[in-house]
CSV table of C-alpha atoms and ligand atoms in Angstrom, one decimal:
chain,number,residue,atom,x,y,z
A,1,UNK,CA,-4.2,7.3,-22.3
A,2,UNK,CA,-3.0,3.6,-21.9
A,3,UNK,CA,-5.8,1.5,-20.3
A,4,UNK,CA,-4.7,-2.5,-18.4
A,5,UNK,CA,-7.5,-4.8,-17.1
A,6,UNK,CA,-6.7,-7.1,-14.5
A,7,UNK,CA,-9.7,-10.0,-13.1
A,8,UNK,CA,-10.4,-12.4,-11.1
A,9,UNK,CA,-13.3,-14.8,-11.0
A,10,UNK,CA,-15.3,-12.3,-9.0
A,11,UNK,CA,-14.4,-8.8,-10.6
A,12,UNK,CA,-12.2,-6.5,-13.1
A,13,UNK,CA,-10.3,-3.7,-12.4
A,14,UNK,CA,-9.4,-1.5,-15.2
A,15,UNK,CA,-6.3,0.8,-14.9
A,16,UNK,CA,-6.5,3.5,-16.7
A,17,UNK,CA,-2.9,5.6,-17.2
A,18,UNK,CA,-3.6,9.6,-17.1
A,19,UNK,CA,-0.2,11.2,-18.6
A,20,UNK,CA,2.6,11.0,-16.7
A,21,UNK,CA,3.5,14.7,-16.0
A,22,UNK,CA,0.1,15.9,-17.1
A,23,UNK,CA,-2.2,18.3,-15.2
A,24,UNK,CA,-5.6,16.7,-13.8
A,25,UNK,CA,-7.2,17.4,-16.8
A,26,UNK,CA,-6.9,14.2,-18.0
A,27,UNK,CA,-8.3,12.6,-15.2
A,28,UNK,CA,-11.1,15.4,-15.1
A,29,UNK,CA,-11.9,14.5,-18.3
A,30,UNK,CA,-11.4,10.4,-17.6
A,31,UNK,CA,-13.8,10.9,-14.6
A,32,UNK,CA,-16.8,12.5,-17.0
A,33,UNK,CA,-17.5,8.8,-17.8
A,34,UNK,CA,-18.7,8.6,-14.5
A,35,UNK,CA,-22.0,11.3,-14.1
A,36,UNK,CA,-22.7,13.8,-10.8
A,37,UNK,CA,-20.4,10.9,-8.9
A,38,UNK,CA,-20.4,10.7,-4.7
A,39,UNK,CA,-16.3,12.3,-3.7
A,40,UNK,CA,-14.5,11.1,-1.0
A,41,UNK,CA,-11.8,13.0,-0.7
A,42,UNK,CA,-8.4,13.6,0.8
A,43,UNK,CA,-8.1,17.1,2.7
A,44,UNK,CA,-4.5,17.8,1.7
A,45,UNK,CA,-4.9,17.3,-1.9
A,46,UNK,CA,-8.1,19.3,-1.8
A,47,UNK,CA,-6.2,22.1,-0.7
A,48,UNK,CA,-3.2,21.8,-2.7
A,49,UNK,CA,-5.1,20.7,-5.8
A,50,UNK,CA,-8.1,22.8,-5.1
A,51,UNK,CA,-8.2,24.6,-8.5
A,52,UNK,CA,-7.8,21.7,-10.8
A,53,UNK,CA,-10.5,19.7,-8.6
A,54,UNK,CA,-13.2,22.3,-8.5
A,55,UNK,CA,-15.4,21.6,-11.9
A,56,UNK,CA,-15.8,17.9,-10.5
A,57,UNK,CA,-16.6,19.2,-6.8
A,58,UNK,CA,-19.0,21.3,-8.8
A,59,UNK,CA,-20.0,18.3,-10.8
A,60,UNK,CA,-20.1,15.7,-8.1
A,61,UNK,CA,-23.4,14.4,-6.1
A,62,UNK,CA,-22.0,15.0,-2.8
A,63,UNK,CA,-18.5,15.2,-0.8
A,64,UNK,CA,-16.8,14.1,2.4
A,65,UNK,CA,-13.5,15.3,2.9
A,66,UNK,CA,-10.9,13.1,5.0
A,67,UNK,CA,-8.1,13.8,6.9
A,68,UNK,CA,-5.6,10.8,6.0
A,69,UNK,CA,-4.6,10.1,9.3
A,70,UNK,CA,-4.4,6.8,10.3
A,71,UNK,CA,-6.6,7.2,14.1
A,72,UNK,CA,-8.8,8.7,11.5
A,73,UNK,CA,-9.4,5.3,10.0
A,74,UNK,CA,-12.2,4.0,12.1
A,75,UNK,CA,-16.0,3.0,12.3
A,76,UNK,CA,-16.6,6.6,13.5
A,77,UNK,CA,-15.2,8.5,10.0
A,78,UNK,CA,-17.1,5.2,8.5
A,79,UNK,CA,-20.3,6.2,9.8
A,80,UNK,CA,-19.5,9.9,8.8
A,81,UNK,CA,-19.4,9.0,5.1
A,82,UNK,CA,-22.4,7.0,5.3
A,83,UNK,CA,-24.3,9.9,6.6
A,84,UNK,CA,-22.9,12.3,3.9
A,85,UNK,CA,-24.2,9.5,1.3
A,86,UNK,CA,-27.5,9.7,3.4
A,87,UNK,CA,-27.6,12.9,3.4
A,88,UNK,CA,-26.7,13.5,-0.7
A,89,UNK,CA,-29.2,11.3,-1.2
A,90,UNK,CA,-26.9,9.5,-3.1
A,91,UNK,CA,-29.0,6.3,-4.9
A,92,UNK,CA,-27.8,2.8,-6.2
A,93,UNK,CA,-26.6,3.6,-9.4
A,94,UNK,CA,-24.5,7.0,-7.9
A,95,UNK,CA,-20.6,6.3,-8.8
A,96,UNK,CA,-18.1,6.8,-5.8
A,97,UNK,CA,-15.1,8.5,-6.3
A,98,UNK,CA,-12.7,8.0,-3.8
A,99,UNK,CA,-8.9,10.4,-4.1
A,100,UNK,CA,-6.4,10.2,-2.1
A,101,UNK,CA,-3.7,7.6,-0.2
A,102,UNK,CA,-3.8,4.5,1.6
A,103,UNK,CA,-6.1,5.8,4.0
A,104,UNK,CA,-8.4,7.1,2.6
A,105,UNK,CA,-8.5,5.0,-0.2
A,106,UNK,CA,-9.5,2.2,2.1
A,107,UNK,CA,-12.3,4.0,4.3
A,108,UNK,CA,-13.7,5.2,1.0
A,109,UNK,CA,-13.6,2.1,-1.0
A,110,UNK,CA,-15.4,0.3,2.2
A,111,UNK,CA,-18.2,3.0,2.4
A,112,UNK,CA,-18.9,2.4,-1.3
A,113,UNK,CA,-18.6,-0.9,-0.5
A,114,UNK,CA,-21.2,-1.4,1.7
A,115,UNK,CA,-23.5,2.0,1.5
A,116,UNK,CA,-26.8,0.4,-0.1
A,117,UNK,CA,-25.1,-2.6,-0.8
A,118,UNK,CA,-22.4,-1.8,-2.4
A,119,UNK,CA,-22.0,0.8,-5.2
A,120,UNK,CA,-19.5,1.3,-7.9
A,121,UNK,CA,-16.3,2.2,-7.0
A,122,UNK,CA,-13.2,4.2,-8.7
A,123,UNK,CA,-10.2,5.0,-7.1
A,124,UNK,CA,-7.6,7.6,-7.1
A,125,UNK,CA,-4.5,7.4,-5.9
A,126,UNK,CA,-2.6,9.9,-5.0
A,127,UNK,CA,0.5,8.7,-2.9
A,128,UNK,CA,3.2,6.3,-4.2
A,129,UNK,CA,2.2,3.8,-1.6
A,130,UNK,CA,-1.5,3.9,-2.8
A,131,UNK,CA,-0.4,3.6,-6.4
A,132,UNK,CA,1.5,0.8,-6.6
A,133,UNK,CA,0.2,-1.3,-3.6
A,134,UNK,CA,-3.5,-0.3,-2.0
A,135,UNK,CA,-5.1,0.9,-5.5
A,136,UNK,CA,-5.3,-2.6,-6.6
A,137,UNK,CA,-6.5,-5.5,-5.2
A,138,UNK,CA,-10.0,-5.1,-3.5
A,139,UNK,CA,-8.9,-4.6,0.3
A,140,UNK,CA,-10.8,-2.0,1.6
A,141,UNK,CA,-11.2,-1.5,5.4
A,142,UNK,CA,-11.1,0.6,9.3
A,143,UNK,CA,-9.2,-0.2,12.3
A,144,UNK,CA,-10.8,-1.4,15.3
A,145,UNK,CA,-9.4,-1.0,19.2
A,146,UNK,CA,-5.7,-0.4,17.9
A,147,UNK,CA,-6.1,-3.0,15.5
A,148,UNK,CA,-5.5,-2.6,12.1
A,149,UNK,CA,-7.6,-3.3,9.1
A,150,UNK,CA,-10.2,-5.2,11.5
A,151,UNK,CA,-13.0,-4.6,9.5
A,152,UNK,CA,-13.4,-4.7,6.1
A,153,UNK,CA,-14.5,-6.1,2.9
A,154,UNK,CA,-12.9,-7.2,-0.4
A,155,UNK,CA,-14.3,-4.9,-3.1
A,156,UNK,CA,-11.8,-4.2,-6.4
A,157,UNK,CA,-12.5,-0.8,-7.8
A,158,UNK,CA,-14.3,-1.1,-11.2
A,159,UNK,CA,-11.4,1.4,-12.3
A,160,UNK,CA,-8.3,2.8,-10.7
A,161,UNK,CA,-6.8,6.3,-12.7
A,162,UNK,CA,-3.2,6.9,-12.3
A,163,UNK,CA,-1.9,10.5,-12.5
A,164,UNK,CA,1.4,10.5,-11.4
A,165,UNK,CA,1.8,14.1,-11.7
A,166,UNK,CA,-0.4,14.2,-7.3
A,167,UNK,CA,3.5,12.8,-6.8
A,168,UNK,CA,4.8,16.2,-7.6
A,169,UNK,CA,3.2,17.5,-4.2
A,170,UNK,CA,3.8,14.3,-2.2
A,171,UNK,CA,6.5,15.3,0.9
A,172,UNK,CA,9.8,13.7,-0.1
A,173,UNK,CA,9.1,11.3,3.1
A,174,UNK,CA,6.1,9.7,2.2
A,175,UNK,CA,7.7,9.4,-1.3
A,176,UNK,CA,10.6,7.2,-0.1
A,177,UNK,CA,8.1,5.3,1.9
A,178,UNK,CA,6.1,4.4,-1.3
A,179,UNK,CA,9.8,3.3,-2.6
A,180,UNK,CA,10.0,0.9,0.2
A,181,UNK,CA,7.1,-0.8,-1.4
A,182,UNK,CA,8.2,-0.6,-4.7
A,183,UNK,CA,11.6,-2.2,-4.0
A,184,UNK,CA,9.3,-5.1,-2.1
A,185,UNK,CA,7.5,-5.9,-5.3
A,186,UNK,CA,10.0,-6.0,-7.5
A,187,UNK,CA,12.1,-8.1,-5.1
A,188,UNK,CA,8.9,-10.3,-5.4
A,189,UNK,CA,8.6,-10.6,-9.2
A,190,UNK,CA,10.6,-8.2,-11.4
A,191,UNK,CA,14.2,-8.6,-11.3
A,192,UNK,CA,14.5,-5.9,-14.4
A,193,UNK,CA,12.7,-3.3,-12.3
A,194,UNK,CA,15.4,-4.4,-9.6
A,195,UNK,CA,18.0,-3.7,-11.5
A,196,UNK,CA,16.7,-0.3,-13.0
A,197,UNK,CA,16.2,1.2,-9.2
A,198,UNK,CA,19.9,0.0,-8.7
A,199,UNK,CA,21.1,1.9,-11.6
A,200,UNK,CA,19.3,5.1,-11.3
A,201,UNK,CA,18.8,8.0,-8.8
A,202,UNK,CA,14.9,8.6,-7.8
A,203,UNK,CA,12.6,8.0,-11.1
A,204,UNK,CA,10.8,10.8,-12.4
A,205,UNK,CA,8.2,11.6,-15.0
A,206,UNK,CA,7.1,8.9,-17.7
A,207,UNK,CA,10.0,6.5,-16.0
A,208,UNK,CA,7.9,6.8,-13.4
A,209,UNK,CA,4.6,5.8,-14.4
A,210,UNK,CA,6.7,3.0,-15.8
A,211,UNK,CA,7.3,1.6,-12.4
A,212,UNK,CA,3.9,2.5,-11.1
A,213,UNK,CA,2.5,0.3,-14.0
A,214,UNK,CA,5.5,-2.7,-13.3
A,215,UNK,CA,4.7,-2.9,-9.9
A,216,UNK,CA,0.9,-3.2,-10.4
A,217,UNK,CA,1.7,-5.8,-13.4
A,218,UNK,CA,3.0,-8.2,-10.7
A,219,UNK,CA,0.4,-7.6,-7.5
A,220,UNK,CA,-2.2,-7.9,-10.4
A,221,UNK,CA,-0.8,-11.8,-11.5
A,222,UNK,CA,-0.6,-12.1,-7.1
A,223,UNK,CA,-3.9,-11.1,-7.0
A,224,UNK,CA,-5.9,-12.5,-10.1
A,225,UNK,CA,-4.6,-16.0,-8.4
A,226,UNK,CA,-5.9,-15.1,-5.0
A,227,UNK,CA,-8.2,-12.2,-4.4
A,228,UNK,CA,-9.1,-13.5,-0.8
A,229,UNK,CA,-5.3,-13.4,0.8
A,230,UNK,CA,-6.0,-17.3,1.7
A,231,UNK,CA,-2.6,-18.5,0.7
A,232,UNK,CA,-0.1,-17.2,-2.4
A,233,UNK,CA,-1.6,-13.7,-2.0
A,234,UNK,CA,0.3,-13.2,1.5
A,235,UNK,CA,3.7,-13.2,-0.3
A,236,UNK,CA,2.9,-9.5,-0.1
A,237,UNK,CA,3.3,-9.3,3.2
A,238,UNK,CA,7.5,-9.6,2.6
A,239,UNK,CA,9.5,-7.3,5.2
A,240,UNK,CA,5.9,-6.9,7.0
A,241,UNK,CA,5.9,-8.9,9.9
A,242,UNK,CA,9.1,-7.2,11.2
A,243,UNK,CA,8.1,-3.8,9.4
A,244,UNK,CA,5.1,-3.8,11.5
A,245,UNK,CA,6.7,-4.6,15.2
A,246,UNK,CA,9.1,-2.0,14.5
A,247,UNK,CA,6.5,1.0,13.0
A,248,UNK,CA,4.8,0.3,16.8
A,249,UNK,CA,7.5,0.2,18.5
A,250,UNK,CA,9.3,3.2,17.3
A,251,UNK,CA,5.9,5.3,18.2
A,252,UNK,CA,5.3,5.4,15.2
A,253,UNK,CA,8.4,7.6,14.2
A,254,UNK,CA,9.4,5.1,11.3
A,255,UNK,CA,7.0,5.7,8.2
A,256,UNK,CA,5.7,2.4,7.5
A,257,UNK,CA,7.9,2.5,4.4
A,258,UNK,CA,11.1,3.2,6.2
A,259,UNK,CA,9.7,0.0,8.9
A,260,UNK,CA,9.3,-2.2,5.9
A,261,UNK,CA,12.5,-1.5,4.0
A,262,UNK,CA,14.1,-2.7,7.6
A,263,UNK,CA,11.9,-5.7,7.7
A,264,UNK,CA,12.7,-6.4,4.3
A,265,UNK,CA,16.6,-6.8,5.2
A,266,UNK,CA,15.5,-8.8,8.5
A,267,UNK,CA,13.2,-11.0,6.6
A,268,UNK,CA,16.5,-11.3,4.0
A,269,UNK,CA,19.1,-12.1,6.8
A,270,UNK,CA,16.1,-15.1,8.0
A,271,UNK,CA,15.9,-16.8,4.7
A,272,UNK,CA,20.1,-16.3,4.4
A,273,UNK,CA,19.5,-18.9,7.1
A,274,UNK,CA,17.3,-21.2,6.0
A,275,UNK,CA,19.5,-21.8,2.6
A,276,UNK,CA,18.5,-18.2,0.7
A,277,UNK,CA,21.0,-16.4,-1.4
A,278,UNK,CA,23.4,-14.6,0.8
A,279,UNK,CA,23.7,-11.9,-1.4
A,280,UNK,CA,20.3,-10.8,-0.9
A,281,UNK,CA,20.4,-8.7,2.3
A,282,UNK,CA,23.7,-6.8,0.9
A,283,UNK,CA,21.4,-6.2,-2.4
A,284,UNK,CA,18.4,-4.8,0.0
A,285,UNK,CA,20.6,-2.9,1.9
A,286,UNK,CA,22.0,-1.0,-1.4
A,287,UNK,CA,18.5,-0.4,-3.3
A,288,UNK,CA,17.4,0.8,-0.1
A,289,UNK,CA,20.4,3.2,0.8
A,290,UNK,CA,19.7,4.6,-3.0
A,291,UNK,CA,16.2,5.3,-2.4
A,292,UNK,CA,17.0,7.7,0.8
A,293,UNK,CA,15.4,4.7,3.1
A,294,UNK,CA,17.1,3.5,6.6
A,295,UNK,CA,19.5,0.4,6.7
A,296,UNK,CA,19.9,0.6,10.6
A,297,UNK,CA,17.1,1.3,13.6
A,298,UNK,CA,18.9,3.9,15.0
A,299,UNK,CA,19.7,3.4,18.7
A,300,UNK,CA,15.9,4.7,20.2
A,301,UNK,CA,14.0,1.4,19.0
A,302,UNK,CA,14.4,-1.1,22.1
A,303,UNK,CA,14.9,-4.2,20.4
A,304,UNK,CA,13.9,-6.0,23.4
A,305,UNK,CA,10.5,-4.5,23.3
A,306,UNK,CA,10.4,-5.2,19.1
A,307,UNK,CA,11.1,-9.1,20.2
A,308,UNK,CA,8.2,-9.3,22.5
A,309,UNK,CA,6.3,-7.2,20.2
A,310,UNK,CA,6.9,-10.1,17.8
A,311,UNK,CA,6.4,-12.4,20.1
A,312,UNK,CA,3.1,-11.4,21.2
A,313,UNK,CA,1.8,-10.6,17.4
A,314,UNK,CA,-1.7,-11.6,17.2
A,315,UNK,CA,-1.3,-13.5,13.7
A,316,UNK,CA,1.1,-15.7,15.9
A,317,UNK,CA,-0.8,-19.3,15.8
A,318,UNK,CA,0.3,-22.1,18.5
A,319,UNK,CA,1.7,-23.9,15.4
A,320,UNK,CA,3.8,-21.1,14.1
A,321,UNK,CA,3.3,-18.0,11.9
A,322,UNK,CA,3.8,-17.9,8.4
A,323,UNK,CA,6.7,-15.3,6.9
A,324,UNK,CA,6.5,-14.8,3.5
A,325,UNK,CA,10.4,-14.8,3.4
A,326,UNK,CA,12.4,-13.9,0.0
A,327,UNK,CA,14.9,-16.2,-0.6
A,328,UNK,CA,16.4,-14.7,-3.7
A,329,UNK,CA,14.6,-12.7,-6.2
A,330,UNK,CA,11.4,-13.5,-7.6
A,331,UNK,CA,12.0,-16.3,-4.7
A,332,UNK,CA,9.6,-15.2,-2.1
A,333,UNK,CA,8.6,-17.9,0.2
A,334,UNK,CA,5.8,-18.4,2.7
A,335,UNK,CA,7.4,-20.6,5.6
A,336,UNK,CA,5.9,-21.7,9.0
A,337,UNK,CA,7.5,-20.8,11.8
A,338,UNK,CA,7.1,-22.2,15.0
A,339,UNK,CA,7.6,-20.1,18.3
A,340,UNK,CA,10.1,-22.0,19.6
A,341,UNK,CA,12.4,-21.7,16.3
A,342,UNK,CA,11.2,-17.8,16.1
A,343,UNK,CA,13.1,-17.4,19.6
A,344,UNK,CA,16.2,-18.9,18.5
A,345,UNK,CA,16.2,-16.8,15.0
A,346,UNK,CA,15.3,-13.4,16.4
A,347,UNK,CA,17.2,-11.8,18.6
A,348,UNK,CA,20.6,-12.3,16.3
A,349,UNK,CA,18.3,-11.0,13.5
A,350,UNK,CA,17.4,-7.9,14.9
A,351,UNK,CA,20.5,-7.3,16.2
A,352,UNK,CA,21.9,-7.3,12.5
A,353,UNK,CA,19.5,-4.3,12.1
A,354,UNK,CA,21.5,-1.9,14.7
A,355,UNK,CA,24.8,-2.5,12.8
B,1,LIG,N1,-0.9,-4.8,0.6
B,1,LIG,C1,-1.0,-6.2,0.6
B,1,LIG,C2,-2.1,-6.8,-0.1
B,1,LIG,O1,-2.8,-6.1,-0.9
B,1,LIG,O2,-2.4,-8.0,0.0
């Protein structure tokens, strides 16, 4: 087992690297460490992983199982947790355990978050997404009223286990969605990575792990420099602003990986015209095509709707909104945007997206 440690001024995270193709043994036996720990846990890898999970069920202090469904993520299923918690009688110094994706990941991290104060947290990823995005960085959080990620805290796990072998069972969808994200954040700070997706067909076993562990190198330098998203942090958020728009306004029929990878090449064509290398939204467009992602909307999303949608985007400030824009790679920008400039940019940039 290979074992990273990422800080900040506030907290550590250490990741800990369970074999690549290995059963859950190795993160059975990782997760001794931890005694008779609180589980939150995913309901889809309780069922398919049901076996290899049982001795810590057995072990554990109490349970909740979660759906990962994203209406799912509210107070209510935070309330839910807190009264499992209550009603293990789960005390100050009980570990919490959270397994699963993005979703439950967050609802989990911000019950242990704030249940007696706070109590320490590990997390288990168990989606591509959650691996090389949500696992690290101390967001936790519910929606509120439609809102995304309203409330929330940030709380880095004390340690984050990576098993890439919960990838084996992950629908080949949500996989490619995870390599949406992947492609982001090496287009953000890892040119090599880059140019290994271009070179290869999906990544498998150790190779893997290896760009699991890339992508966290670079959102771990992101985040040691700003845990609190109050400036260089939001770089992240590349492809997003579009991505976002266009996950609502397709009902929710884009994954928010394919939404992303087509806000990505948006995002591209924007800084093409602002001065940004004009080679980028080609270069997009092929890493995405070879990781089984979308290049085009398809004719169902209206893009008039997806302009108004963007239009109307509550991050929008009278000044402008800042895009964190890549301009090239390992180029990403933040750039203010005024409203005004916005409607002139738009509509020929989306347009690009239906060719
Ligand atoms: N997923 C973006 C961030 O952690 O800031």
């Amino acid at each position: 087992m290979m074992k990273f440690n990422w800080s900040t001024a506030a907290s550590a995270t250490s990741v800990l690297k369970c074999g690549g193709e290995a059963d859950l043994r190795e993160v059975r036996e990782t997760l001794k460490e931890w005694e008779a720990p609180f589980l939150v846990l995913d309901s889809e890898v309780n069922s398919l992983w049901s076996e290899d999970l049982q001795p810590l069920i057995a072990s554990s202090s109490g349970i909740y199982v979660m759906e990962a469904r994203e209406v799912l993520k509210n107070t209510f299923t935070l309330s839910q947790i807190w009264d499992s918690m209550a009603a293990a009688g789960i005390t100050r110094d009980t570990p919490v355990v959270v397994i699963g994706g993005g979703v439950v990941c967050d609802t989990g991290a911000l019950a242990a978050s704030t249940y007696l104060r706070g109590l320490r947290l590990i997390l288990v990823p168990t989606t591509l997404l959650c691996m090389v995005d949500a696992c690290l960085g101390g967001k936790t959080g519910v929606n509120l009223s439609g809102a995304k990620n309203q409330v929330g805290t940030f709380n880095p796990a004390e340690v984050v286990i990576l098993c890439t072998a919960f990838l084996r069972t992950l629908p080949d969808r949500e996989f490619r969605s995870g390599m949406a994200e992947v492609i982001k954040t090496a287009l953000i700070g890892d040119r090599e990575l880059g140019s290994m997706l271009q070179g290869h067909e999906e990544p498998g076993g150790e190779e893997l792990l290896n760009v699991v562990t890339r992508c966290l190198a670079v959102k771990g330098r992101i985040v040691e420099e700003d845990l609190e998203d109050r400036g260089s942090r939001m770089i992240l958020n590349m492809g997003h602003t579009v991505g976002h728009a266009l996950e609502s306004c397709s009902g929710f029929h884009l994954s928010h990986g394919e939404a992303v990878g087509l806000g990505m090449l948006a995002e591209a064509a924007m800084a093409v015209n602002m001065g940004g290398d004009r080679n980028l939204p080609q270069e997009i467009r092929s890493l995405l095509r070879n990781a089984g992602l979308p290049t085009e909307t398809g004719p169902d999303i209206p893009l008039d709707e997806l302009e108004s949608l963007l239009t109307r985007d509550k991050k929008s400030l009278r000044s402008g909104r800042i895009w964190a824009l890549p301009f090239g790679w390992c180029d990403c920008r933040l750039v203010c945007i005024s409203s005004e400039e916005e409607k002139g940019i738009l509509p020929g940039i989306l347009r690009l997206l239906k060719v």
